[in-house]
Short mmCIF file of C-alpha atoms in Angstrom, two decimals:
data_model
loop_
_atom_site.label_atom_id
_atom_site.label_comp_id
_atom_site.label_asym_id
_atom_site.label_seq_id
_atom_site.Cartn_x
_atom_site.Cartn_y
_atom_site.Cartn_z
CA UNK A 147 -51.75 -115.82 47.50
CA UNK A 148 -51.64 -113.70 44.57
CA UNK A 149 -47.71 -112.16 43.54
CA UNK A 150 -47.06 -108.53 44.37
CA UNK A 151 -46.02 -106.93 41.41
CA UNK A 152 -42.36 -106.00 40.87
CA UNK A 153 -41.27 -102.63 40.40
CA UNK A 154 -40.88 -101.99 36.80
CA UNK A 155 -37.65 -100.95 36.04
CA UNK A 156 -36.86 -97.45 34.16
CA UNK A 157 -34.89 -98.37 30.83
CA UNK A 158 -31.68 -96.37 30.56
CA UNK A 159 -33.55 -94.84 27.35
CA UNK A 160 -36.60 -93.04 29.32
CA UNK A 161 -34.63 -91.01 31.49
CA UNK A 162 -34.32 -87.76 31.20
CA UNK A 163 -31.02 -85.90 29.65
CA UNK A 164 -28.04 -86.54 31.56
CA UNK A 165 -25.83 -84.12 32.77
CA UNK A 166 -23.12 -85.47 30.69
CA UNK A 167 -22.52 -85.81 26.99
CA UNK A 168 -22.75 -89.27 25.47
CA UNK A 169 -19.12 -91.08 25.40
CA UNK A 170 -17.70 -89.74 21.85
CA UNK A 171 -19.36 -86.28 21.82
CA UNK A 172 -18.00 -83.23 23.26
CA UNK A 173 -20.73 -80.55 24.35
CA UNK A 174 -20.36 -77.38 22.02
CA UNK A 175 -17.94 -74.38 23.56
CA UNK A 176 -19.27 -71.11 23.56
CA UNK A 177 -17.82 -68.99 21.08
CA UNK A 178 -16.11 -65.67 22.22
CA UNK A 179 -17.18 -62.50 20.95
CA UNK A 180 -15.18 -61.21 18.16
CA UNK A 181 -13.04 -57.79 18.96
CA UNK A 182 -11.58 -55.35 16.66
CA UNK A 183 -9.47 -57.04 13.88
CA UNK A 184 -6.11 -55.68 14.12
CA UNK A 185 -4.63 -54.30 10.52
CA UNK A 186 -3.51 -56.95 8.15
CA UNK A 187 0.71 -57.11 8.17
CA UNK A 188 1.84 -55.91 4.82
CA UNK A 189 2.91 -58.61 2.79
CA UNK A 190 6.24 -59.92 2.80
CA UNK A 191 8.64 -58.34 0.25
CA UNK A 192 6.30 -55.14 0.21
CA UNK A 193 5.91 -52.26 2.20
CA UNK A 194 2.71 -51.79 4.08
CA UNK A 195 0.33 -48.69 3.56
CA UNK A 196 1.61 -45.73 4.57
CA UNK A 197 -0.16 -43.29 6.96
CA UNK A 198 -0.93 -39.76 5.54
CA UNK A 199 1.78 -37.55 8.09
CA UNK A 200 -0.47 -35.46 10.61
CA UNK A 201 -1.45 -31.90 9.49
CA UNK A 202 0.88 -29.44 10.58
CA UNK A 203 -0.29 -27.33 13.38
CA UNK A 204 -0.02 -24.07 11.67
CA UNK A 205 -3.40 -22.48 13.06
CA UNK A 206 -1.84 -21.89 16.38
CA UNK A 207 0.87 -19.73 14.94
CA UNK A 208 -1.05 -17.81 12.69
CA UNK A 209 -3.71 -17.36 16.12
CA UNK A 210 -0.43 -16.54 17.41
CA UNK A 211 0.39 -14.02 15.44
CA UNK A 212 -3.21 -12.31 15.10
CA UNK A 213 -3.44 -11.97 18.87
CA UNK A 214 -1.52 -8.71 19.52
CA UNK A 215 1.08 -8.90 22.55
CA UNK A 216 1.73 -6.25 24.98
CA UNK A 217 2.38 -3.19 23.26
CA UNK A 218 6.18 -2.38 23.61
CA UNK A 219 7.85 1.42 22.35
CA UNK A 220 8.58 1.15 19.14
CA UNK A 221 12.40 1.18 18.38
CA UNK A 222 13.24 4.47 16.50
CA UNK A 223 14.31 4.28 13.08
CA UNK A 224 17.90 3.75 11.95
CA UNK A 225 19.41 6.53 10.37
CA UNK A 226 20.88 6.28 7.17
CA UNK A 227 24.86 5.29 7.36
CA UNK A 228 26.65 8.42 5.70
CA UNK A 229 28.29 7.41 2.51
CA UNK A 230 32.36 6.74 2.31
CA UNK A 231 34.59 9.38 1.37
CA UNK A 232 37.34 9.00 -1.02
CA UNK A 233 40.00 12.06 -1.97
CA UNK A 234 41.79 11.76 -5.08
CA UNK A 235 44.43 14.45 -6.04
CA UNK A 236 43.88 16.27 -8.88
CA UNK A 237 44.65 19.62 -10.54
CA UNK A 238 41.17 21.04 -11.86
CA UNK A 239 42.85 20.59 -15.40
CA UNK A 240 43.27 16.69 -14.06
CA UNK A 241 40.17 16.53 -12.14
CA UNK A 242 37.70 15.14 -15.26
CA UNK A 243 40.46 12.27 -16.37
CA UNK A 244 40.90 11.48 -12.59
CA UNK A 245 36.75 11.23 -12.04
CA UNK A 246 36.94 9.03 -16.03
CA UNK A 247 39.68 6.70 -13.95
CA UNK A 248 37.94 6.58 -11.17
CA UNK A 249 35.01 5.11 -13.02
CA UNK A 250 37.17 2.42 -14.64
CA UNK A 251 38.56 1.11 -11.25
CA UNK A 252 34.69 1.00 -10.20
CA UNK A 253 33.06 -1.06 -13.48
CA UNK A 254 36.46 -3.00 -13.17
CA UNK A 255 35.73 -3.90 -9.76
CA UNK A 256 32.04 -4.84 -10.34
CA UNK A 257 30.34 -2.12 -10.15
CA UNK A 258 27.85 -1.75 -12.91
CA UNK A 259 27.48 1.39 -15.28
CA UNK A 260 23.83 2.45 -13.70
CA UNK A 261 25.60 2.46 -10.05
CA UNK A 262 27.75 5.49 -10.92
CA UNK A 263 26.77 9.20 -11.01
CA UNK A 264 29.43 11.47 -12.17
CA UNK A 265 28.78 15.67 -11.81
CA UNK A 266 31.36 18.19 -12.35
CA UNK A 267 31.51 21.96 -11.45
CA UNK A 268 33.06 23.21 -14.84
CA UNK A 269 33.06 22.40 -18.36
CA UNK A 270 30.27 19.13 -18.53
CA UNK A 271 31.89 15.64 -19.44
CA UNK A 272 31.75 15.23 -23.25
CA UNK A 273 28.93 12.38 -22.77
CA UNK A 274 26.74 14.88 -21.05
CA UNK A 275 27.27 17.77 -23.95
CA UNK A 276 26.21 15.05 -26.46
CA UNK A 277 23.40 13.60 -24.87
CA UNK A 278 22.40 17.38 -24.69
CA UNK A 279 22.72 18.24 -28.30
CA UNK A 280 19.67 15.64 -28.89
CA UNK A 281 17.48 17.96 -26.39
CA UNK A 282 17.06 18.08 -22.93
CA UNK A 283 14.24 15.37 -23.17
CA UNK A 284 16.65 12.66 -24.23
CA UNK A 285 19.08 13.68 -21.98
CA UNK A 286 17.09 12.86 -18.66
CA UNK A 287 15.70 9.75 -20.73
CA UNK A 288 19.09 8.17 -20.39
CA UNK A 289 19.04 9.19 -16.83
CA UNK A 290 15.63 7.79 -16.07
CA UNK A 291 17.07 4.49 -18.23
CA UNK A 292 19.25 3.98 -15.18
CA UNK A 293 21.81 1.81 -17.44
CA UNK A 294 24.37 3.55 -17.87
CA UNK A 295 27.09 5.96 -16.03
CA UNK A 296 24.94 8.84 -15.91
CA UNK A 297 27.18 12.79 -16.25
CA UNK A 298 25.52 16.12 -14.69
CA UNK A 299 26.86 19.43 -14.27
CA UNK A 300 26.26 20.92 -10.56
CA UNK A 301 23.48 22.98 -11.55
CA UNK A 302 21.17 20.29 -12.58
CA UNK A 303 22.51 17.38 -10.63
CA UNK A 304 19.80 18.20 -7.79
CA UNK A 305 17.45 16.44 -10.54
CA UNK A 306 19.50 12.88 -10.41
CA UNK A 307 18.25 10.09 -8.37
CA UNK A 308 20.51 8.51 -5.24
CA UNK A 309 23.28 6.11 -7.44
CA UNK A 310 25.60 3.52 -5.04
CA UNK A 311 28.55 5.85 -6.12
CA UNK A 312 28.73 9.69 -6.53
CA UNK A 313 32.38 11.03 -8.76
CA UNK A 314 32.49 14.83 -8.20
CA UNK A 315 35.36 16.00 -10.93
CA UNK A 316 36.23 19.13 -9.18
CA UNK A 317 37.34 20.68 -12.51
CA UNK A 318 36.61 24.39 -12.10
CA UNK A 319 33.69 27.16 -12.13
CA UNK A 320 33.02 29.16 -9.09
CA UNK A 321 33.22 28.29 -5.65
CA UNK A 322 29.35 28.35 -5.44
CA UNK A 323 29.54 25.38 -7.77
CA UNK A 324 31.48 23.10 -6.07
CA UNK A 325 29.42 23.76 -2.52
CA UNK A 326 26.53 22.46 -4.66
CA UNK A 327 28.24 19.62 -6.32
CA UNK A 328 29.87 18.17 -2.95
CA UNK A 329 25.92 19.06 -0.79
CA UNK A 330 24.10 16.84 -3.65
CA UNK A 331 26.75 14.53 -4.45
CA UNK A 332 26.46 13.77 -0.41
CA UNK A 333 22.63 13.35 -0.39
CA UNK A 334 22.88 11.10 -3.79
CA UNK A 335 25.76 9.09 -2.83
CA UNK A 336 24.22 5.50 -1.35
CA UNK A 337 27.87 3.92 0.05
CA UNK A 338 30.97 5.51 -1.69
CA UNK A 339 31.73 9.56 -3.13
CA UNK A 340 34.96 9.92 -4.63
CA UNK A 341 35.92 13.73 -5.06
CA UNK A 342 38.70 14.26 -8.18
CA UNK A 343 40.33 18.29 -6.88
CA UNK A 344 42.87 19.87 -4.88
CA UNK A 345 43.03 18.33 -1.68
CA UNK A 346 43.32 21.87 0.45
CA UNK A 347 39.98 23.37 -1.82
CA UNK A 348 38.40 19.97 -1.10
CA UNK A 349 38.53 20.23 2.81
CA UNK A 350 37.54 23.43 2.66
CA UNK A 351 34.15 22.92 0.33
CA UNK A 352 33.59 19.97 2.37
CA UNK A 353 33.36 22.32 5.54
CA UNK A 354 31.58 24.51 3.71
CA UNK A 355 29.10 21.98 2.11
CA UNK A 356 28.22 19.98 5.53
#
């Protein structure tokens, strides 16, 4: 009676792959999938870079200020403060050595020599009658020069340019005189006029000069 074959038996070797890794092997891990690299720490001891500072917004004020607003009334316009006053007694003999003190006290104080206009009503200062003797040209040269304590008589005063501090020496010539000497002294004076005269002739001009 013939043998019936045995099965033949699969070797270990022909099978197919197993589901598991051979004892001693690890199956590879998938690798993840690299992010963004964060910034490198500065280095130990030294600072790390620093960032440039934002820009700053300056195109929003400048839009700002191009884009006009609602119109508002304009304000109206400040008038000029009148200058100071200042009396000093003085006979009209006195009046041109009381005016030559009162510029003392003023460059003493601080004030400097181009501040200070001095005019009188009678003789002229002896400054002014020198200047003069050179021509009239060199006279208003040292006025235009703006350096220096500048003396005019009433009649030409009106020519003079405004000056911090007006001196009117009071020290005779008509009445007419001193009316012009105390109106353009007040319209050249910038914060102080100092009148050198009789106190009771110097209210009275003044009311006659405003």
């Amino acid at each position: 009676m013939p043998l019936i074959p045995e099965e033949p038996q699969i070797h270990e070797k022909a099978q197919g792959p197993r589901a598991t890794p051979a004892s001693g092997r690890t199956a590879p891990t998938p690798r993840p999938v690299p992010g963004p690299r964060p910034a490198a720490p500065p280095r130990p001891g030294r600072p790390g870079p620093v960032r440039p500072a934002p820009p700053t917004q300056r195109a929003s004020r400048e839009s700002a200020a191009a884009t006009p607003g609602p119109s508002s009334p304009a304000a109206p316009a400040a008038a000029p403060a009148a200058p100071q006053i200042q009396l000093i007694p003085a006979s009209p003999e006195g009046a041109l050595d009381a005016a030559e003190e009162a510029v003392d006290l003023l460059l003493d104080s601080g004030r400097t020599p181009g501040d200070v206009l001095v005019i009188t009503t009678g003789e002229p200062h002896p400054w002014a009658a020198h200047e003069l003797s050179f021509g009239d040209a060199a006279y208003w040269a040292q006025h235009d020069a703006g350096d220096d304590v500048f003396y005019a008589d009433a009649a030409v005063a009106d020519r003079a340019v405004s000056r911090a501090v007006v001196v009117v020496a009071l020290n005779g010539g008509p009445e007419a005189a001193a009316v012009t000497a105390l109106s353009t002294a007040r319209s050249r004076a910038g914060t102080l006029l100092i009148v050198c005269g009789d106190p009771q002739r110097v209210n009275s001009v003044l009311g006659t000069a405003a």
